[in-house]
Amino acid sequence: MHIYNTVYTAILNRLNTGFRSKHIQHNQLENTDKEKPILFPAVFVGISDLEWQEKGDHTQSADTVITFQIAVESISSNTANLYNLAQVVFSEFQNTEIGVNTSSRLQRIATRTNTDYDGLFICEIDFTCTITDTSLAPVFVKKNATNQVSVDL
């Protein structure tokens, strides 16, 4: 779906510090033996299922949870790096708008760590926000005083 790609792209483009690889989350860490090699530290971004609510005027919105799964190889010296990277994600996204298709600021709602992944140390951070889909809203074309055309979406 286009809206997922738009949100994922906006998020992954903002994660520029400290990660050797960035991915859309689709259970790679549960299937490392079947996946392409992953460079660590890595971040995986997942969006919960969306239950759309009609808002009128060809607009729908859905409350969602965006999960950042930060992974480092579990060597004791990487523990501090894991928490530094978690702080980078928190600082970048807490109380900010992604900029596309979100009508609310991201708010952190949970943080957890996990060491059950085949030699990896994981920190997961959940943020909540509302995603809005206006793709069916009418497009209005206007001409300004110089006869240039602008499009309002």
Coordinates of C-alpha atoms in Angstrom, one line a residue:
M1 CA 0.0 0.0 0.0
H2 CA 1.2 3.4 -0.9
I3 CA 0.6 4.9 2.5
Y4 CA 2.8 2.3 4.2
N5 CA 5.6 3.0 1.8
T6 CA 5.3 6.8 2.3
V7 CA 5.5 6.5 6.1
Y8 CA 8.3 3.9 6.0
T9 CA 10.4 6.0 3.6
A10 CA 9.9 9.2 5.8
I11 CA 11.0 7.3 8.9
L12 CA 14.0 5.4 7.4
N13 CA 15.3 8.6 5.8
R14 CA 15.5 10.3 9.2
L15 CA 17.6 7.5 10.7
N16 CA 21.0 8.6 9.7
T17 CA 23.1 8.2 12.8
G18 CA 24.9 5.1 14.0
F19 CA 23.1 2.4 12.0
R20 CA 24.9 0.2 9.4
S21 CA 21.6 -1.0 8.0
K22 CA 17.9 0.1 8.1
H23 CA 15.0 -2.2 7.2
I24 CA 11.2 -2.5 7.2
Q25 CA 10.5 -5.0 9.9
H26 CA 9.2 -8.4 8.7
N27 CA 10.6 -10.8 11.2
Q28 CA 14.2 -10.9 9.9
L29 CA 15.6 -11.4 13.4
E30 CA 13.4 -14.5 13.9
N31 CA 14.7 -15.9 10.6
T32 CA 18.4 -15.0 10.5
D33 CA 19.3 -18.3 8.9
K34 CA 17.0 -17.6 6.0
E35 CA 17.7 -13.9 5.5
K36 CA 20.3 -12.0 3.6
P37 CA 23.2 -10.9 5.8
I38 CA 22.3 -8.0 8.0
L39 CA 25.0 -5.4 9.0
F40 CA 24.9 -4.5 12.7
P41 CA 24.0 -2.2 14.4
A42 CA 20.7 -2.4 12.6
V43 CA 17.2 -0.9 13.0
F44 CA 14.0 -2.4 11.8
V45 CA 10.8 -0.3 11.6
G46 CA 7.3 -1.8 11.8
I47 CA 3.8 -0.4 11.7
S48 CA 0.9 -2.1 13.4
D49 CA -2.2 -3.1 11.6
L50 CA -4.4 -0.1 10.7
E51 CA -8.1 0.0 11.6
W52 CA -9.4 2.9 9.5
Q53 CA -12.1 5.3 10.7
E54 CA -14.0 7.5 8.3
K55 CA -13.4 11.2 9.0
G56 CA -15.5 12.7 6.2
D57 CA -14.4 14.7 3.1
H58 CA -12.7 11.6 1.6
T59 CA -10.4 11.2 4.6
Q60 CA -9.7 8.3 6.9
S61 CA -7.4 8.0 9.9
A62 CA -6.1 5.2 12.0
D63 CA -4.3 5.1 15.4
T64 CA -1.2 3.0 15.0
V65 CA 1.9 1.9 16.8
I66 CA 5.3 2.3 15.1
T67 CA 7.9 0.0 16.5
F68 CA 11.7 0.6 16.2
Q69 CA 13.6 -2.6 16.8
I70 CA 17.3 -1.8 17.4
A71 CA 19.8 -4.7 17.2
V72 CA 23.5 -5.1 18.0
E73 CA 25.6 -8.1 18.3
S74 CA 25.6 -9.2 21.9
I75 CA 29.1 -8.5 22.9
S76 CA 29.3 -6.8 26.3
S77 CA 30.9 -3.6 24.8
N78 CA 27.8 -3.2 22.5
T79 CA 25.4 -2.8 25.4
A80 CA 26.3 0.8 25.8
N81 CA 26.0 1.3 22.1
L82 CA 22.6 -0.3 22.0
Y83 CA 21.3 2.2 24.6
N84 CA 23.0 5.1 22.8
L85 CA 21.2 4.1 19.6
A86 CA 17.9 3.8 21.5
Q87 CA 18.5 7.4 22.7
V88 CA 19.1 8.5 19.1
V89 CA 15.8 7.0 18.0
F90 CA 13.9 8.5 21.0
S91 CA 15.4 11.9 20.5
E92 CA 14.7 11.9 16.7
F93 CA 11.0 10.8 17.0
Q94 CA 9.6 11.7 20.4
N95 CA 7.0 14.4 20.1
T96 CA 7.7 15.0 16.4
E97 CA 5.6 14.6 13.3
I98 CA 7.0 12.3 10.6
G99 CA 5.9 14.9 8.1
V100 CA 3.8 12.7 5.8
N101 CA 0.3 11.2 6.5
T102 CA 0.5 11.8 10.3
S103 CA -1.9 14.0 12.0
S104 CA -0.4 13.6 15.5
R105 CA 3.0 13.7 17.0
L106 CA 4.7 10.5 17.9
Q107 CA 4.6 9.6 21.6
R108 CA 6.7 6.8 23.1
I109 CA 4.5 4.3 24.9
A110 CA 6.9 1.4 25.6
T111 CA 10.5 0.3 25.7
R112 CA 11.7 -3.3 26.2
T113 CA 14.9 -5.3 25.7
N114 CA 15.4 -8.8 24.6
T115 CA 18.3 -11.2 24.3
D116 CA 16.5 -14.2 22.9
Y117 CA 17.6 -13.6 19.3
D118 CA 20.6 -15.9 18.4
G119 CA 23.4 -13.8 19.8
L120 CA 21.8 -10.4 19.4
F121 CA 20.8 -7.8 21.9
I122 CA 17.6 -6.0 21.0
C123 CA 15.9 -2.8 22.2
E124 CA 12.4 -2.2 21.0
I125 CA 10.7 1.2 21.3
D126 CA 7.0 1.7 20.5
F127 CA 5.5 5.1 19.5
T128 CA 1.9 5.8 19.0
C129 CA 0.5 8.3 16.4
T130 CA -2.4 8.8 14.0
I131 CA -2.0 8.2 10.3
T132 CA -4.3 10.0 7.9
D133 CA -5.1 8.9 4.4
T134 CA -6.3 11.7 2.1
S135 CA -5.5 9.9 -1.2
L136 CA -9.2 10.0 -2.3
A137 CA -9.7 13.7 -1.4
P138 CA -10.5 15.8 -4.4
V139 CA -7.7 17.7 -6.0
F140 CA -8.4 21.4 -6.7
V141 CA -6.5 23.2 -9.5
K142 CA -6.3 27.0 -9.3
K143 CA -4.8 29.6 -11.5
N144 CA -3.1 32.6 -9.8
A145 CA -2.8 36.1 -11.1
T146 CA 0.1 35.2 -13.5
N147 CA -1.9 32.3 -15.0
Q148 CA 0.3 29.7 -13.3
V149 CA -1.4 26.6 -12.2
S150 CA -1.0 25.2 -8.6
V151 CA -2.4 22.1 -7.2
D152 CA -3.8 21.8 -3.6
L153 CA -3.8 18.3 -2.3

